[in-house]
PDB file of C-alpha atoms in Angstrom:
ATOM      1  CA  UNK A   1     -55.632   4.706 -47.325  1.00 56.00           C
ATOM      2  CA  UNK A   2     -58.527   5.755 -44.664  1.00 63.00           C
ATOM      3  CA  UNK A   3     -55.904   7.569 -42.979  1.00 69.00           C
ATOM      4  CA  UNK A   4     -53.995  10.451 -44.560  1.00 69.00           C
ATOM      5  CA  UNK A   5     -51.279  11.826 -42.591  1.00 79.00           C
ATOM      6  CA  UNK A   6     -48.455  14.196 -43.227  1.00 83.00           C
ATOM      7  CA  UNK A   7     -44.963  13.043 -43.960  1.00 81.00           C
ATOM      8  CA  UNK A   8     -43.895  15.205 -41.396  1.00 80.00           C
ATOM      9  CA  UNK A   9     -46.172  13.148 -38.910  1.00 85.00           C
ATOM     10  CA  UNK A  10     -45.437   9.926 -40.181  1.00 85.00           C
ATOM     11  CA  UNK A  11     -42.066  11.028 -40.001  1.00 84.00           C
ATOM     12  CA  UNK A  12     -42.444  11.705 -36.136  1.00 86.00           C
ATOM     13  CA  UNK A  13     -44.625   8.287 -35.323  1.00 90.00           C
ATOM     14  CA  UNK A  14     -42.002   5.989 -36.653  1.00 87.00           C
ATOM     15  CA  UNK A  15     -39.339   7.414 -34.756  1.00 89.00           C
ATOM     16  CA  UNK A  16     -40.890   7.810 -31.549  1.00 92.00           C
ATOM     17  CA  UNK A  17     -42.308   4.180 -31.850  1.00 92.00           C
ATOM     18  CA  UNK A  18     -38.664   2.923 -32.742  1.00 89.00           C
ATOM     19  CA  UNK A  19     -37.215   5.215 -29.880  1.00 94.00           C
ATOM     20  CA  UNK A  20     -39.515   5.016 -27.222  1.00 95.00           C
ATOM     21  CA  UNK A  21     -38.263   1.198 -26.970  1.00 92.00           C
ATOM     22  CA  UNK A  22     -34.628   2.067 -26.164  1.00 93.00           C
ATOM     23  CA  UNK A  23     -35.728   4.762 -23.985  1.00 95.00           C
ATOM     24  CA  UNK A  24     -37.879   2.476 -22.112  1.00 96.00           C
ATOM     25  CA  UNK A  25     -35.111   0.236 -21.922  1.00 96.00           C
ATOM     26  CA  UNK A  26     -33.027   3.081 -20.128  1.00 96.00           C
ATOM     27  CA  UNK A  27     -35.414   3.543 -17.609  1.00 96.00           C
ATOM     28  CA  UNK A  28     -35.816   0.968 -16.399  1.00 96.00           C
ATOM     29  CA  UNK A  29     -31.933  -0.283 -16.107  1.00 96.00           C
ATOM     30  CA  UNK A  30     -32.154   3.147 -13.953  1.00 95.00           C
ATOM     31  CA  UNK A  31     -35.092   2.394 -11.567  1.00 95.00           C
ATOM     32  CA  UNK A  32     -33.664  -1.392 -11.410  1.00 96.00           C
ATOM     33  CA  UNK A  33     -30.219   0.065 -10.432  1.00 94.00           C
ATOM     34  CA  UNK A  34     -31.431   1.016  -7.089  1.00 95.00           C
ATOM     35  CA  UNK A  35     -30.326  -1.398  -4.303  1.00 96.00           C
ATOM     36  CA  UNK A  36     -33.885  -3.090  -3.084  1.00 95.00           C
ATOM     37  CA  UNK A  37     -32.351  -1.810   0.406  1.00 95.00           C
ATOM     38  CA  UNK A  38     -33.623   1.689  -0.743  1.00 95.00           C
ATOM     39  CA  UNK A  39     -36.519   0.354  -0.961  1.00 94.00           C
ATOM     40  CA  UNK A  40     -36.480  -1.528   2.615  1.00 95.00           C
ATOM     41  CA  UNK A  41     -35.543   1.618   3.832  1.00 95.00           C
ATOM     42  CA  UNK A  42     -37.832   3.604   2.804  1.00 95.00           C
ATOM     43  CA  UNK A  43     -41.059   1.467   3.874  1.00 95.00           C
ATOM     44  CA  UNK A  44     -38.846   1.147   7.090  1.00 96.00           C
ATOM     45  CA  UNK A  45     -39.060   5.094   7.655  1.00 95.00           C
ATOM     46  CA  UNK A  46     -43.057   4.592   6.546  1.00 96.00           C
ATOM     47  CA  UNK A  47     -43.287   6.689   3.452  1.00 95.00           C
ATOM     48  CA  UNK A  48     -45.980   5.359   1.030  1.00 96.00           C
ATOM     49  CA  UNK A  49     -44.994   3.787  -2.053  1.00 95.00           C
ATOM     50  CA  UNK A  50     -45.546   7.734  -4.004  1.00 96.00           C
ATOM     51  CA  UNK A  51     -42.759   9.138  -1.706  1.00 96.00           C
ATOM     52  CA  UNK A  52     -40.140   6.259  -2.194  1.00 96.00           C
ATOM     53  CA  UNK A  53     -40.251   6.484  -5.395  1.00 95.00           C
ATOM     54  CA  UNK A  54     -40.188  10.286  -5.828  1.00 96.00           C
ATOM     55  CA  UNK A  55     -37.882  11.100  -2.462  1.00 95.00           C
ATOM     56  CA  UNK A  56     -35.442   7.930  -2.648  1.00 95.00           C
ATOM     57  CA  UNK A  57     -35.532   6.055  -5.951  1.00 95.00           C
ATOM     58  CA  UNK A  58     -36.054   8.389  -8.753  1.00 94.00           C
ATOM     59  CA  UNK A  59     -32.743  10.689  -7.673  1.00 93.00           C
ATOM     60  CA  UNK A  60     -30.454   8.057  -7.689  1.00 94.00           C
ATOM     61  CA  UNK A  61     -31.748   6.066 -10.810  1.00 94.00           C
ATOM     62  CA  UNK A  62     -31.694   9.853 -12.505  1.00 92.00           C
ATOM     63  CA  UNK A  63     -27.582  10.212 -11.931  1.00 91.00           C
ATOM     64  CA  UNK A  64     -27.528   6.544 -13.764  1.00 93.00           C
ATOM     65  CA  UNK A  65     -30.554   7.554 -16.466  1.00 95.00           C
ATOM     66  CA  UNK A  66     -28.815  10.628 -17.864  1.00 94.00           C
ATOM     67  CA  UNK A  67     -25.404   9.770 -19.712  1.00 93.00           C
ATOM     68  CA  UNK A  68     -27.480   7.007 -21.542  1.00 94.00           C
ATOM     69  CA  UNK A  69     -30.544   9.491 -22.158  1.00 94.00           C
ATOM     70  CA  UNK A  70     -28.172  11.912 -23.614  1.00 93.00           C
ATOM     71  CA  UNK A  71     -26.479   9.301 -26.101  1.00 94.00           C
ATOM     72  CA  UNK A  72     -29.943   8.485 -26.744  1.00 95.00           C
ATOM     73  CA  UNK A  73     -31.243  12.117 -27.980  1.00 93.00           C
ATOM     74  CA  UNK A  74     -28.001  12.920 -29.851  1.00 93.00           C
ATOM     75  CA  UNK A  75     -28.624   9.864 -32.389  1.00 92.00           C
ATOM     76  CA  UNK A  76     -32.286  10.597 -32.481  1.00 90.00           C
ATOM     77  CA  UNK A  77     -31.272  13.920 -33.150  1.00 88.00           C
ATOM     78  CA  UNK A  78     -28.807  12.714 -36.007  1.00 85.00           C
ATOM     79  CA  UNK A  79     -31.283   9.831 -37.511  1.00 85.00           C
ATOM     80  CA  UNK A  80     -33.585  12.974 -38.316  1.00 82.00           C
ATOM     81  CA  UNK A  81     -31.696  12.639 -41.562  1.00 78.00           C
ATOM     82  CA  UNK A  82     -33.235   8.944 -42.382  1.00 79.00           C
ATOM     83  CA  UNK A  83     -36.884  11.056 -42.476  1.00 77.00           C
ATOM     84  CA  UNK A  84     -35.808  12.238 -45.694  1.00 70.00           C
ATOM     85  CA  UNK A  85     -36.772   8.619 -46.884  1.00 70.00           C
ATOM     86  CA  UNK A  86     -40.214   9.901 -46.732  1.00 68.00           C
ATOM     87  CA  UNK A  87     -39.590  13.046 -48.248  1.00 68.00           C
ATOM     88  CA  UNK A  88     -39.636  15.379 -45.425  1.00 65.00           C
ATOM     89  CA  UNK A  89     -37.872  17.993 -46.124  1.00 72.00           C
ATOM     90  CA  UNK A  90     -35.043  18.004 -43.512  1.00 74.00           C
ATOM     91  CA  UNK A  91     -31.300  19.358 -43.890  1.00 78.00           C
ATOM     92  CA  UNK A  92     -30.072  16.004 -45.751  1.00 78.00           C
ATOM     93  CA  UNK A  93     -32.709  16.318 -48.231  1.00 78.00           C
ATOM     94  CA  UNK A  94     -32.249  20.590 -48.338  1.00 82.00           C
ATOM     95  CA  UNK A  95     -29.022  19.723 -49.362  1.00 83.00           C
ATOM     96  CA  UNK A  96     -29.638  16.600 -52.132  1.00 83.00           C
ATOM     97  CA  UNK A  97     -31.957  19.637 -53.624  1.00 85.00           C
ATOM     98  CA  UNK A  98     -29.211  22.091 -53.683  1.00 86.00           C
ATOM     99  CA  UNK A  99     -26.542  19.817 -54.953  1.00 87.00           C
ATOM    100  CA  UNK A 100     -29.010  18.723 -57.798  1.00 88.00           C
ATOM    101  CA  UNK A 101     -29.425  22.364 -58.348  1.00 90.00           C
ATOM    102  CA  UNK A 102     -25.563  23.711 -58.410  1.00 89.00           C
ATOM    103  CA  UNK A 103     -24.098  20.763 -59.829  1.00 88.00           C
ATOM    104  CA  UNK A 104     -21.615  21.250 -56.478  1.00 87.00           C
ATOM    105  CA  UNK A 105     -20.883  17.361 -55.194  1.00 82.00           C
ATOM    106  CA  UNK A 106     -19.219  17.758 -52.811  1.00 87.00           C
ATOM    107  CA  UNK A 107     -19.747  21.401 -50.954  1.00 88.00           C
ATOM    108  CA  UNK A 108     -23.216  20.704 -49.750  1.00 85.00           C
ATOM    109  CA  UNK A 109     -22.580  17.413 -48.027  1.00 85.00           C
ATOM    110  CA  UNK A 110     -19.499  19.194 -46.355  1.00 90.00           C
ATOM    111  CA  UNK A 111     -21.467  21.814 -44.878  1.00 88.00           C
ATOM    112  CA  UNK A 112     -23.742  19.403 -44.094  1.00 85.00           C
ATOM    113  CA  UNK A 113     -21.597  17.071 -42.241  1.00 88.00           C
ATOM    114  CA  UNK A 114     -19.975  20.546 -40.178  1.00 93.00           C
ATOM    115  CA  UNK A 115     -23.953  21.720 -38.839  1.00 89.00           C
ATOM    116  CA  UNK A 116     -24.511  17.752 -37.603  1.00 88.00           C
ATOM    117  CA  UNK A 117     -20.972  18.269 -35.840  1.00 92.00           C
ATOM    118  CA  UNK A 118     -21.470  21.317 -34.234  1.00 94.00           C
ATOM    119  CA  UNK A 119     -25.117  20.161 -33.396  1.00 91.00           C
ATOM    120  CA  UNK A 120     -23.846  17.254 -32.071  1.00 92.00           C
ATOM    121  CA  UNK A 121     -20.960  18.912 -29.709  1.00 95.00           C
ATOM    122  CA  UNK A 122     -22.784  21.685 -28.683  1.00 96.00           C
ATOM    123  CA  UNK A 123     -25.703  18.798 -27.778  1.00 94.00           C
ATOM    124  CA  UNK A 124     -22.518  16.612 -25.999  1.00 94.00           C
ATOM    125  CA  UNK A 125     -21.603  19.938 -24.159  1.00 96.00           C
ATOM    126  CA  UNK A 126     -25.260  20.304 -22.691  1.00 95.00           C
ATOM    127  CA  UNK A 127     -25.396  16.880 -21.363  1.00 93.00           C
ATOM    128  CA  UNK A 128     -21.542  17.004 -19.970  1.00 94.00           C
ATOM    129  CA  UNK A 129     -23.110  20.433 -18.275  1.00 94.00           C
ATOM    130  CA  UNK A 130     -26.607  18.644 -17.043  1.00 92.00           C
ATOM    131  CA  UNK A 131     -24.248  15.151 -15.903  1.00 91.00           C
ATOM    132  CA  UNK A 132     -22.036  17.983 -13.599  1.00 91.00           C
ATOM    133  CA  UNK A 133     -24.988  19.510 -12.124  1.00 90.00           C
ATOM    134  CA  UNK A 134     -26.083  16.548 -10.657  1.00 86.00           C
ATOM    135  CA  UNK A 135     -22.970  15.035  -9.925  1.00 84.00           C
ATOM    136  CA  UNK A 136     -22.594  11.983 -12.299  1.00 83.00           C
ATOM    137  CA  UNK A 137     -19.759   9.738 -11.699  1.00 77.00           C
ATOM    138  CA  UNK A 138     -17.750   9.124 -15.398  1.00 67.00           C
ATOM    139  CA  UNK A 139     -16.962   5.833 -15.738  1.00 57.00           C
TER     140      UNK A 139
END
């Protein structure tokens, strides 16, 4: 084609053009989660449209953004394994090469499957430590 890109790149594009619509998404369920009285409020007090958003809106749609956000980055973070379709060489695929190699079925998938659970809790204990810092209400 006219345009030769790495996998690696490719790799990167697709998933941040199939993310980017959930995040989206998340957003704005965040911003929209604001009671429009905020908003009343806040032309009421005469701050410009800049300063309502920044001052009133974004800190309150941020406590309802970030358990969703976190969910979010914790399966992009485990679909970096689906990149190995286009043979980038990721942990999945280091592992397919190394079981190919050692004739070992099942030991490389196991350690496998133990690094994207400890990735994944130690990722679940950042967000759990992010969600207390700014006070998020579990529901």
């Amino acid at each position: 084609g006219a345009i030769d890109m790495a996998n690696v790149t490719r790799g990167v594009i697709a998933m941040a053009i199939g993310y980017s619509a959930y995040l989206a998404e998340i957003f704005r369920a965040g911003i929209n989660s604001v009671p429009l009285g905020q908003l009343e409020a806040g032309r009421s007090l005469g701050l410009s449209r800049w300063q309502i958003a920044r001052l009133i809106i974004l800190p309150q749609a941020l406590r309802v953004i970030i358990p969703p956000l976190g969910n979010e980055f914790i399966a992009i973070m485990k679909d970096t394994s689906l990149l190995s379709i286009l043979s980038v060489r990721d942990v999945t695929q280091r592992m397919r090469e190394f079981q190919s190699a050692s004739f070992l079925p099942f030991a490389p998938f196991n350690a496998t499957a133990i690094l994207y659970v400890c990735l994944a809790l130690a990722a679940a204990s950042a967000i759990k430590s992010i969600e207390r810092k700014y006070h998020v209400k579990s529901r």
